[in-house]
Coordinates of C-alpha atoms in Angstrom, one line a residue:
M6 CA 4.3 6.4 8.9
I7 CA 5.1 2.6 6.2
T8 CA 4.6 5.1 6.6
R9 CA 3.2 3.7 5.5
N10 CA 4.9 6.2 7.7
G11 CA 2.6 7.3 10.5
A12 CA 3.1 6.2 13.9
L13 CA 0.3 5.8 16.3
T14 CA -3.0 4.1 15.5
L15 CA -6.1 3.1 17.5
L16 CA -8.7 0.4 17.6
A17 CA -12.3 1.6 17.0
A18 CA -15.5 -0.1 16.2
G19 CA -13.9 -3.3 15.0
S20 CA -11.0 -1.6 13.3
V21 CA -7.4 -0.5 13.8
L22 CA -7.6 3.1 12.8
A23 CA -5.5 6.2 13.0
M24 CA -5.4 7.3 16.6
A25 CA -6.3 10.9 16.0
A26 CA -9.2 11.6 18.2
C27 CA -11.4 8.7 17.5
S28 CA -14.2 7.4 19.6
G29 CA -15.2 3.8 19.9
T30 CA -14.1 1.2 22.4
T31 CA -14.1 -2.2 20.9
A32 CA -11.3 -4.5 19.9
P33 CA -10.7 -5.2 16.2
S34 CA -12.9 -7.6 14.4
S35 CA -11.2 -10.5 12.9
S36 CA -12.1 -13.5 10.8
G37 CA -10.7 -15.8 13.5
S38 CA -10.0 -16.1 17.2
G39 CA -6.5 -14.7 17.3
G40 CA -3.7 -16.4 19.1
A41 CA -4.3 -18.8 21.9
A42 CA -4.2 -17.5 25.5
G43 CA -1.0 -18.1 27.5
T44 CA 1.5 -16.2 29.6
A45 CA 4.3 -18.8 29.7
K46 CA 7.8 -17.4 29.0
G47 CA 10.2 -19.1 26.6
G48 CA 10.6 -20.3 23.1
T49 CA 11.4 -18.4 19.9
L50 CA 9.0 -16.1 18.0
Y51 CA 9.7 -15.5 14.3
Y52 CA 8.8 -12.3 12.5
L53 CA 8.5 -12.9 8.7
T54 CA 8.6 -9.8 6.4
K55 CA 9.6 -8.6 3.0
R56 CA 10.4 -5.1 3.7
S57 CA 13.8 -4.1 5.2
A58 CA 13.9 -1.8 8.1
E59 CA 15.2 1.5 6.7
H60 CA 16.2 2.8 10.2
L61 CA 16.6 1.2 13.6
D62 CA 18.1 4.4 15.0
P63 CA 15.4 5.8 17.3
Q64 CA 15.7 9.4 16.1
R65 CA 15.6 8.3 12.5
T66 CA 12.7 5.9 12.6
Y67 CA 9.4 7.0 11.2
I68 CA 7.8 3.8 10.0
G69 CA 4.7 2.7 11.9
R70 CA 5.8 -1.0 12.1
D71 CA 9.3 -0.2 13.3
L72 CA 8.3 2.5 15.8
A73 CA 6.0 0.0 17.5
N74 CA 8.5 -2.9 17.4
E75 CA 11.3 -0.7 18.8
N76 CA 9.3 0.5 21.7
R77 CA 8.3 -3.0 22.7
L78 CA 11.7 -4.6 22.3
F79 CA 14.6 -2.3 22.8
Y80 CA 13.8 1.4 23.0
R81 CA 11.8 2.7 25.9
D82 CA 10.5 6.3 26.4
L83 CA 9.5 8.5 29.2
V84 CA 5.9 7.5 28.6
S85 CA 4.5 4.7 26.3
F86 CA 1.1 3.3 25.3
P87 CA -0.1 0.3 27.2
I88 CA -0.9 -3.1 25.7
E89 CA -4.6 -2.6 25.3
T90 CA -7.2 -3.1 22.6
D91 CA -9.6 -0.8 24.4
V92 CA -9.5 2.5 22.6
K93 CA -9.5 4.8 25.6
K94 CA -7.0 2.8 27.6
G95 CA -4.9 2.0 24.6
T96 CA -4.4 5.6 23.6
T97 CA -3.7 7.0 27.0
P98 CA 0.0 7.3 27.8
V99 CA 1.3 5.6 30.9
P100 CA 4.6 6.1 32.8
D101 CA 7.5 4.1 31.3
L102 CA 11.0 5.5 32.1
A103 CA 9.4 8.4 34.0
T104 CA 7.7 8.3 37.3
D105 CA 4.5 9.8 35.8
T106 CA 3.1 11.2 32.6
G107 CA 4.6 14.6 33.0
T108 CA 3.8 18.0 34.5
S109 CA 3.0 21.0 32.3
T110 CA 3.2 24.7 33.1
E111 CA 2.8 27.9 31.2
G112 CA -0.3 26.6 29.4
G113 CA 1.5 23.6 28.0
K114 CA 4.7 25.4 26.8
V115 CA 6.8 23.8 29.5
W116 CA 6.9 20.0 30.3
S117 CA 8.9 18.2 33.0
F118 CA 9.4 14.5 33.7
T119 CA 11.5 12.7 36.4
L120 CA 13.3 9.4 35.6
K121 CA 12.5 6.3 37.7
D122 CA 15.2 4.8 39.9
G123 CA 16.8 1.7 38.6
V124 CA 16.3 2.1 34.8
K125 CA 19.4 0.8 33.0
W126 CA 21.1 0.3 29.7
Q127 CA 22.0 -3.1 28.5
D128 CA 25.5 -2.8 30.0
G129 CA 24.1 -2.0 33.4
K130 CA 24.8 1.7 33.4
P131 CA 21.9 3.9 34.6
I132 CA 19.9 5.9 32.1
T133 CA 20.3 9.6 32.9
C134 CA 18.6 12.9 32.2
E135 CA 21.6 13.7 30.0
D136 CA 20.9 10.6 27.9
L137 CA 17.3 11.9 27.3
K138 CA 18.6 15.3 26.4
Y139 CA 21.2 13.9 24.0
G140 CA 18.7 11.7 22.3
F141 CA 16.4 14.6 21.5
S142 CA 19.4 16.7 20.3
R143 CA 20.3 14.2 17.6
G144 CA 17.2 15.0 15.6
F145 CA 18.4 18.5 15.1
A146 CA 21.3 17.3 13.0
T147 CA 19.1 17.0 9.9
D148 CA 22.2 16.5 7.7
V149 CA 23.2 13.4 9.6
I150 CA 20.1 12.0 11.3
T151 CA 17.8 11.9 8.3
G152 CA 14.4 10.3 7.9
G153 CA 12.8 11.0 11.3
P154 CA 9.8 13.2 12.1
N155 CA 11.6 16.5 11.9
Y156 CA 8.5 18.6 12.5
A157 CA 8.9 17.9 16.2
L158 CA 11.9 20.2 16.1
A159 CA 9.7 23.2 15.3
Y160 CA 8.2 23.1 18.7
L161 CA 11.4 23.6 20.8
D162 CA 12.0 27.1 22.0
V163 CA 15.2 27.8 20.0
P164 CA 15.6 30.7 17.5
N165 CA 15.3 30.1 13.8
K166 CA 17.5 31.3 11.0
N167 CA 16.5 31.0 7.4
G168 CA 13.6 28.9 8.5
L169 CA 15.6 26.3 10.4
P170 CA 16.6 26.1 14.1
V171 CA 20.0 27.8 14.9
Y172 CA 20.9 24.6 16.8
N173 CA 22.2 22.0 14.4
G174 CA 22.7 19.0 16.6
P175 CA 25.4 17.5 18.8
Y176 CA 28.0 17.0 16.1
K177 CA 28.5 20.5 14.9
K178 CA 27.0 22.1 18.0
A179 CA 26.1 25.5 16.4
G180 CA 23.5 27.1 18.7
Q181 CA 24.3 24.7 21.6
A182 CA 23.6 27.3 24.2
E183 CA 20.1 27.9 22.8
F184 CA 19.4 24.2 23.0
D185 CA 20.8 24.0 26.5
K186 CA 18.3 26.7 27.6
A187 CA 15.4 24.9 25.9
V188 CA 16.1 21.4 27.4
T189 CA 17.4 21.4 30.9
C190 CA 18.5 18.7 33.4
E191 CA 18.3 18.9 37.2
G192 CA 19.3 15.5 38.6
K193 CA 16.8 13.0 37.2
K194 CA 14.4 15.8 36.1
I195 CA 14.3 16.8 32.4
T196 CA 12.4 19.9 31.3
Y197 CA 11.4 20.9 27.8
H198 CA 10.6 24.5 26.9
F199 CA 8.5 24.9 23.8
N200 CA 7.7 28.1 21.7
K201 CA 4.0 27.3 21.7
P202 CA 1.6 25.2 23.8
W203 CA 2.0 21.5 23.2
A204 CA -0.9 20.0 25.2
D205 CA -0.5 16.6 23.6
F206 CA 3.3 16.3 24.1
P207 CA 3.0 13.0 26.1
L208 CA 1.1 11.6 23.0
A209 CA 4.1 12.6 20.8
I210 CA 6.6 10.9 23.2
A211 CA 4.6 7.7 23.3
S212 CA 4.0 7.7 19.5
L213 CA 7.5 8.6 18.3
R214 CA 11.0 7.6 19.3
S215 CA 12.4 11.2 18.8
F216 CA 12.5 11.7 22.6
A217 CA 14.1 8.3 23.5
P218 CA 17.3 8.4 25.4
Y219 CA 20.6 7.8 23.5
R220 CA 24.0 7.3 25.0
A221 CA 26.5 9.8 23.6
D222 CA 29.4 7.3 23.9
Q223 CA 27.4 4.9 21.7
D224 CA 26.7 7.4 18.9
K225 CA 28.4 7.0 15.6
G226 CA 26.3 9.5 13.8
D227 CA 25.1 8.3 10.4
Q228 CA 26.9 5.0 11.0
S229 CA 24.5 4.3 13.9
N230 CA 21.5 3.4 11.7
Y231 CA 21.4 -0.2 12.7
A232 CA 23.6 0.0 15.9
I233 CA 21.0 -1.0 18.6
F234 CA 21.9 -0.2 22.2
S235 CA 19.0 -1.4 24.3
D236 CA 17.2 -0.2 27.4
G237 CA 14.3 -2.6 26.8
P238 CA 13.7 -6.3 27.5
Y239 CA 15.6 -7.5 24.4
M240 CA 19.1 -6.8 22.9
I241 CA 20.5 -7.5 19.5
Q242 CA 22.5 -10.7 19.3
G243 CA 25.4 -9.9 16.9
T244 CA 24.4 -7.3 14.4
W245 CA 21.4 -6.4 12.3
K246 CA 21.9 -7.1 8.6
K247 CA 19.8 -5.1 6.2
G248 CA 17.7 -7.4 3.9
V249 CA 18.4 -10.4 6.2
G250 CA 17.2 -9.3 9.7
G251 CA 18.5 -10.0 13.1
T252 CA 18.0 -11.9 16.3
F253 CA 17.0 -10.5 19.7
V254 CA 17.7 -12.2 23.0
R255 CA 16.9 -11.2 26.6
N256 CA 18.6 -8.1 28.0
P257 CA 20.0 -9.3 31.4
N258 CA 19.9 -5.7 32.8
W259 CA 16.2 -5.2 32.1
D260 CA 14.1 -5.5 35.3
P261 CA 10.6 -6.9 34.8
K262 CA 9.7 -5.7 38.3
E263 CA 10.4 -2.1 37.2
D264 CA 9.0 -2.4 33.7
T265 CA 5.5 -3.9 34.1
L266 CA 4.4 -2.6 30.7
R267 CA 6.0 -5.2 28.5
K268 CA 5.3 -9.0 28.9
A269 CA 8.5 -10.1 27.1
L270 CA 7.3 -13.7 26.8
P271 CA 9.6 -15.2 24.1
D272 CA 13.2 -15.9 25.0
K273 CA 14.2 -15.0 21.5
I274 CA 12.7 -13.1 18.6
V275 CA 14.1 -13.7 15.1
F276 CA 13.3 -11.2 12.3
I277 CA 13.6 -12.6 8.8
E278 CA 13.6 -10.0 6.0
G279 CA 13.5 -10.4 2.3
L280 CA 10.7 -12.9 1.9
T281 CA 8.1 -12.4 -0.7
E282 CA 4.5 -12.0 0.4
E283 CA 3.7 -15.1 -1.5
I284 CA 6.3 -17.2 0.3
I285 CA 5.1 -15.8 3.7
A286 CA 1.5 -16.7 2.9
Q287 CA 2.5 -20.2 1.8
R288 CA 4.5 -20.8 4.9
L289 CA 1.8 -19.5 7.3
I290 CA -0.9 -21.4 5.6
A291 CA 1.2 -24.6 5.7
D292 CA 1.9 -23.9 9.4
S293 CA 4.8 -26.3 9.8
G294 CA 8.1 -26.3 11.7
N295 CA 9.2 -22.9 13.0
D296 CA 6.4 -21.2 11.0
K297 CA 4.0 -22.4 13.6
Y298 CA 5.6 -19.7 15.8
A299 CA 5.6 -16.9 13.3
V300 CA 3.8 -13.6 12.8
T301 CA 4.0 -11.2 9.9
D302 CA 3.4 -7.6 8.9
R303 CA 2.6 -8.5 5.3
N304 CA -0.9 -8.7 3.9
V305 CA -2.1 -12.0 2.4
P306 CA -1.8 -11.6 -1.3
P307 CA -5.1 -11.8 -3.3
A308 CA -4.1 -15.1 -5.0
F309 CA -4.2 -16.8 -1.5
Y310 CA -7.6 -15.5 -0.4
S311 CA -9.4 -18.6 -1.3
Q312 CA -6.9 -20.9 0.5
V313 CA -7.5 -18.9 3.7
D314 CA -11.3 -18.4 3.4
S315 CA -12.0 -22.0 2.5
N316 CA -10.0 -23.6 5.3
P317 CA -11.5 -23.1 8.8
A318 CA -8.2 -23.9 10.5
V319 CA -6.4 -21.3 8.5
K320 CA -9.2 -18.7 8.6
A321 CA -9.1 -19.0 12.4
R322 CA -5.5 -17.7 12.3
S323 CA -6.4 -14.7 10.1
T324 CA -7.3 -11.1 11.1
L325 CA -8.9 -8.5 8.9
V326 CA -9.0 -5.0 10.4
D327 CA -9.0 -1.4 9.1
A328 CA -5.4 -0.1 9.0
P329 CA -4.3 3.4 10.0
F330 CA -3.0 4.3 6.6
V331 CA -4.1 6.2 3.5
D332 CA -2.3 5.4 0.3
Y333 CA -1.8 8.3 -2.1
V334 CA 0.3 9.6 -5.1
L335 CA 1.9 13.0 -5.3
P336 CA 3.5 14.9 -8.1
N337 CA 7.1 16.2 -7.9
F338 CA 6.7 20.0 -7.9
N339 CA 10.3 20.3 -9.0
R340 CA 9.3 18.6 -12.3
V341 CA 5.5 18.8 -12.7
K342 CA 5.0 22.5 -12.5
N343 CA 2.0 23.0 -14.8
L344 CA -1.2 22.9 -12.7
K345 CA -3.3 21.6 -15.7
V346 CA -1.0 18.7 -16.0
R347 CA -1.4 17.9 -12.3
E348 CA -5.2 18.3 -12.6
A349 CA -5.1 15.8 -15.6
L350 CA -3.2 13.4 -13.4
K351 CA -5.8 13.7 -10.6
M352 CA -8.7 13.3 -13.0
S353 CA -7.3 10.2 -14.6
T354 CA -6.2 8.3 -11.5
D355 CA -8.0 4.9 -11.3
R356 CA -8.4 4.5 -7.5
Q357 CA -10.6 1.5 -7.9
G358 CA -8.2 -0.3 -10.3
Y359 CA -5.4 0.3 -7.8
I360 CA -7.5 -1.2 -4.9
T361 CA -8.6 -4.1 -7.0
A362 CA -5.1 -5.0 -8.0
R363 CA -4.0 -4.7 -4.3
G364 CA -6.7 -7.2 -3.2
G365 CA -10.1 -5.5 -3.4
D366 CA -12.1 -4.9 -0.3
K367 CA -9.7 -6.9 1.8
Y368 CA -7.1 -4.2 1.0
G369 CA -9.1 -1.0 1.2
R370 CA -11.7 1.4 -0.1
P371 CA -11.4 4.6 -2.3
A372 CA -10.1 7.5 -0.4
K373 CA -11.4 11.1 -0.8
S374 CA -8.6 12.8 1.2
I375 CA -5.1 12.1 2.5
V376 CA -6.7 12.4 5.9
N377 CA -8.2 9.2 7.4
P378 CA -12.0 9.6 7.8
V379 CA -11.7 8.6 11.5
L380 CA -9.9 11.8 12.5
I381 CA -11.8 14.6 14.3
G382 CA -13.5 17.1 12.0
Y383 CA -12.8 15.0 8.9
K384 CA -14.4 16.2 5.6
D385 CA -14.1 14.8 2.1
N386 CA -11.7 17.0 0.1
P387 CA -14.0 18.8 -2.4
N388 CA -11.4 18.7 -5.2
F389 CA -11.5 14.9 -5.7
T390 CA -14.8 14.5 -7.5
A391 CA -13.7 12.1 -10.3
P392 CA -15.3 8.7 -10.2
P393 CA -13.3 6.0 -8.5
T394 CA -12.2 4.6 -11.9
G395 CA -11.1 8.1 -13.0
D396 CA -12.3 10.1 -16.1
P397 CA -9.6 9.8 -18.8
A398 CA -11.6 11.8 -21.3
A399 CA -11.9 14.8 -19.1
A400 CA -8.3 14.4 -18.1
K401 CA -7.2 14.4 -21.7
Q402 CA -9.0 17.8 -22.2
L403 CA -7.1 19.2 -19.3
L404 CA -3.8 17.9 -20.7
Q405 CA -4.6 19.5 -24.0
Q406 CA -5.4 22.8 -22.2
A407 CA -2.0 22.6 -20.6
G408 CA -0.4 23.1 -24.0
V409 CA 2.2 20.4 -23.5
P410 CA 3.4 17.8 -26.0
M411 CA 1.4 14.6 -26.0
P412 CA 1.7 11.9 -25.0
Y413 CA 3.2 13.7 -21.9
P414 CA 6.0 11.5 -20.4
I415 CA 6.1 10.9 -16.6
T416 CA 8.0 8.5 -14.5
Y417 CA 6.0 6.9 -11.6
T418 CA 8.2 5.7 -8.6
Y419 CA 6.6 3.3 -6.2
Q420 CA 7.4 0.7 -3.6
G421 CA 7.4 -2.4 -5.9
G422 CA 8.6 -5.9 -6.1
T423 CA 5.4 -7.8 -5.4
P424 CA 2.6 -8.8 -7.8
A425 CA 0.1 -6.7 -6.0
S426 CA 2.3 -3.6 -5.9
D427 CA 3.4 -4.0 -9.5
N428 CA -0.2 -4.8 -10.7
S429 CA -1.6 -1.7 -8.9
A430 CA 1.1 0.4 -10.5
A431 CA 0.1 -1.0 -13.9
A432 CA -3.5 -0.1 -13.1
L433 CA -2.6 3.5 -12.4
K434 CA -0.4 3.6 -15.6
A435 CA -3.3 2.3 -17.7
G436 CA -5.6 5.1 -16.5
W437 CA -3.0 7.8 -16.9
D438 CA -2.0 6.5 -20.4
K439 CA -5.6 6.7 -21.5
A440 CA -5.6 10.4 -20.6
G441 CA -2.6 11.2 -22.8
F442 CA 0.3 10.5 -20.5
K443 CA 3.2 8.2 -21.4
V444 CA 4.1 6.5 -18.1
T445 CA 7.3 4.8 -17.2
L446 CA 7.1 2.6 -14.1
D447 CA 10.0 2.9 -11.6
A448 CA 9.7 0.1 -9.0
L449 CA 12.0 0.4 -5.9
T450 CA 12.3 -3.0 -4.4
D451 CA 14.7 -2.3 -1.6
T452 CA 14.3 0.7 0.7
Y453 CA 12.0 3.3 -0.5
Y454 CA 11.5 6.5 1.6
D455 CA 15.2 7.2 1.9
V456 CA 15.2 7.5 -1.9
I457 CA 12.2 9.8 -2.4
Q458 CA 13.3 11.9 0.5
N459 CA 16.4 12.9 -1.4
P460 CA 16.0 16.3 -3.0
S461 CA 18.4 15.3 -5.7
N462 CA 15.8 12.8 -6.9
N463 CA 15.3 14.2 -10.4
K464 CA 13.9 11.1 -12.1
S465 CA 10.5 10.8 -10.4
D466 CA 7.5 12.9 -11.7
V467 CA 5.0 11.1 -9.5
M468 CA 5.6 9.1 -6.4
W469 CA 3.6 6.7 -4.1
G470 CA 3.1 7.4 -0.4
G471 CA 1.3 6.0 2.6
W472 CA 0.6 7.9 5.8
G473 CA -1.1 7.4 9.2
A474 CA -1.7 10.0 11.9
D475 CA 0.9 10.1 14.7
W476 CA -1.5 11.0 17.4
P477 CA -5.2 12.0 17.6
T478 CA -5.4 15.1 15.4
Q479 CA -5.3 16.1 11.8
A480 CA -2.3 18.2 12.8
T481 CA -0.2 15.1 12.4
V482 CA -1.2 14.6 8.8
T483 CA -1.2 17.6 6.4
P484 CA 1.2 19.9 8.4
P485 CA 4.1 17.4 8.6
L486 CA 3.6 16.3 5.0
F487 CA 3.3 19.7 3.4
D488 CA 5.0 22.3 5.6
A489 CA 8.1 23.3 3.6
R490 CA 9.7 25.2 6.5
I491 CA 10.3 22.0 8.4
N492 CA 10.8 19.6 5.5
L493 CA 12.8 21.1 2.7
T494 CA 16.5 21.2 3.4
P495 CA 19.5 20.7 1.0
K496 CA 19.8 17.0 2.0
S497 CA 16.2 16.0 2.8
N498 CA 12.6 16.9 1.9
G499 CA 11.5 15.3 5.2
Q500 CA 8.0 13.9 4.6
D501 CA 7.3 16.5 1.8
Y502 CA 8.3 13.9 -0.9
G503 CA 6.8 16.0 -3.7
N504 CA 8.8 19.2 -2.7
Y505 CA 5.6 21.2 -2.2
S506 CA 6.0 24.7 -0.9
S507 CA 3.2 27.2 -0.4
D508 CA 3.1 30.4 1.8
A509 CA -0.7 30.1 1.9
A510 CA -0.4 26.5 3.2
N511 CA 2.1 27.5 5.8
K512 CA -0.2 30.4 7.0
L513 CA -3.0 27.9 7.5
I514 CA -0.7 25.5 9.3
D515 CA 0.2 28.3 11.7
E516 CA -3.4 29.4 12.1
A517 CA -4.4 25.8 13.0
A518 CA -1.5 25.5 15.5
A519 CA -2.7 28.6 17.3
K520 CA -6.2 27.2 17.9
P521 CA -7.1 26.2 21.5
D522 CA -8.6 22.8 20.7
V523 CA -8.5 20.1 18.1
Q524 CA -12.1 20.8 16.8
S525 CA -11.3 24.4 15.9
A526 CA -7.9 23.4 14.5
A527 CA -9.6 20.8 12.4
A528 CA -11.8 23.4 10.7
V529 CA -8.6 25.3 9.6
L530 CA -6.9 22.1 8.5
N531 CA -9.9 21.3 6.4
K532 CA -9.2 24.6 4.6
L533 CA -5.6 23.5 4.2
D534 CA -6.7 20.2 2.7
D535 CA -8.9 22.1 0.3
L536 CA -5.9 24.2 -0.8
L537 CA -3.8 21.1 -1.2
G538 CA -6.5 19.6 -3.4
Q539 CA -6.7 22.8 -5.5
D540 CA -2.9 22.7 -6.0
V541 CA -3.0 18.9 -6.6
A542 CA -0.3 18.5 -4.0
Y543 CA -1.5 14.8 -3.7
V544 CA -4.1 12.5 -5.1
P545 CA -5.7 10.0 -2.6
L546 CA -5.9 6.3 -3.5
S547 CA -7.2 4.1 -0.7
V548 CA -8.1 3.9 3.0
D549 CA -6.3 0.7 3.8
R550 CA -7.0 -2.6 5.7
F551 CA -4.7 -5.3 7.1
F552 CA -5.3 -9.0 6.3
F553 CA -2.8 -11.0 8.3
L554 CA -2.0 -14.6 9.2
H555 CA -0.1 -16.0 12.2
G556 CA 1.1 -19.5 13.2
S557 CA -0.9 -21.9 15.3
G558 CA 1.8 -21.9 18.0
V559 CA 1.5 -18.1 18.6
T560 CA -0.1 -17.1 21.9
N561 CA -1.7 -13.8 23.0
Y562 CA -1.9 -12.6 19.4
M563 CA -3.3 -9.1 19.1
Q564 CA -3.1 -5.9 17.2
T565 CA -3.3 -2.8 19.3
P566 CA -3.3 1.0 19.1
A567 CA 0.3 1.0 20.2
S568 CA 1.4 -1.5 17.6
N569 CA 0.0 0.6 14.8
G570 CA -2.2 -2.3 13.7
Y571 CA 0.8 -4.7 13.4
P572 CA 1.4 -7.7 15.6
E573 CA 1.7 -6.5 19.3
L574 CA 5.2 -7.8 20.3
G575 CA 4.7 -6.6 23.8
S576 CA 2.1 -9.3 24.4
I577 CA 2.7 -12.1 21.9
G578 CA 4.3 -15.3 23.1
V579 CA 4.7 -18.9 21.7
K580 CA 3.6 -22.3 22.9
T581 CA 6.5 -24.0 24.7
K582 CA 5.0 -27.4 25.1

């Protein structure tokens, strides 16, 4: 989850796809051979990107790229996903900080893990059970630790009051006794008590950083957003600067004999933020200087396709795979309250124009649901029947039936600042304007989700979003996005960016959660998706793809389930000779 928020993805049938319960066992297809083989340690790897990291605090992170990078470099978890392109292996948790992948009792309502001996923080102090407990506790302080996957909080066996847990985190400590009963420590053994079965809890640990340990003496609350304290193979050199990046060097207290999961090949990894996608493409195509040792999370812009495809040497360093994400737009229910207006918006949305502006079939294909088609039990949402280019004439009739003044003014907020994003917004605006809307484009060029997650955002009528499943079920798509009980608080709407709230939707979410298996749960969640479509809680745009380049000096290049389709920093190295 960018989010493109979602966390975990998987490789299937030549694609990097949302991990949720997908079959298929092949590595992603690519237009080239990937990075050269090599396991030599040393050198410097460069990570070129445009987008600033919004959070590097483990309990606040909920962006697929950052979740993956954090786990490979500086935040370990009880269990993690291995460095594998094989689907079955790559989506099966393995022990990391823990001695095994956990023991469950009471039908999956209670889970216990035991820490390994010899696991340490960057200052050499041992990681303790209390560090694990404290890390999880931080997520309950939803007024301080904002932005993370707060739906995980709903599972813990603590009482609720007014729809929220009575425990409010380690800073105010209301309900502390209830939390202490739900998460217990006995030496190196930590036990979690949930209020309902959570059979796939190890998948949640491996996918998210919500359960990562955190040292209480290092916690500065909301000032800890970029304060990285490592228990992985790398540690920050100096400080992380938003919009600039940071440099990671080896953590002297990380033991490769104890942590056999991460290869940690480069001596240094330098993140460079704030580059345009065009500059990144130019530099990687030129492949000179330090850029020979660079990777990126940014798609090749459409204007550079011919330079890649016509040059065999460049094409060999490109990869084209299905991404885990679905792009969508959603109305702000605090502002767009008329159903007919929302239906007109849905009917006039030009999905094909959006995709064409983003890069055509190298970017994606029209989506028919916010759920990725790879997930178990997927069905097209029956409410999105307009042609891919939209139907402005039919939409105009709906807008007239709404009885609102026309042209109807709306502000569309999106993650902008690149030609592709701005052109795709213009394509959506053109379709909506034809239907009788008067669209003002609002491009956010710095951080994005922290803006639209603010309930006081009273400017946006329609917003852009992107989502990928956290682990292999539909339960990690529509429930976390549209359950108002876990999202809507005075200071955050969580992942419910459109401020949607429906008792009928919540009832279906609870019904799905009570099902004994993912297949029967999927049938209920399809009903939920149908309801969301009827309410026009969202409008799907595209099922996405990744078209990336990397430098000729990069070795062991791969994109894995654990890396969410981005460069796998647990395996990648650089040529040192």
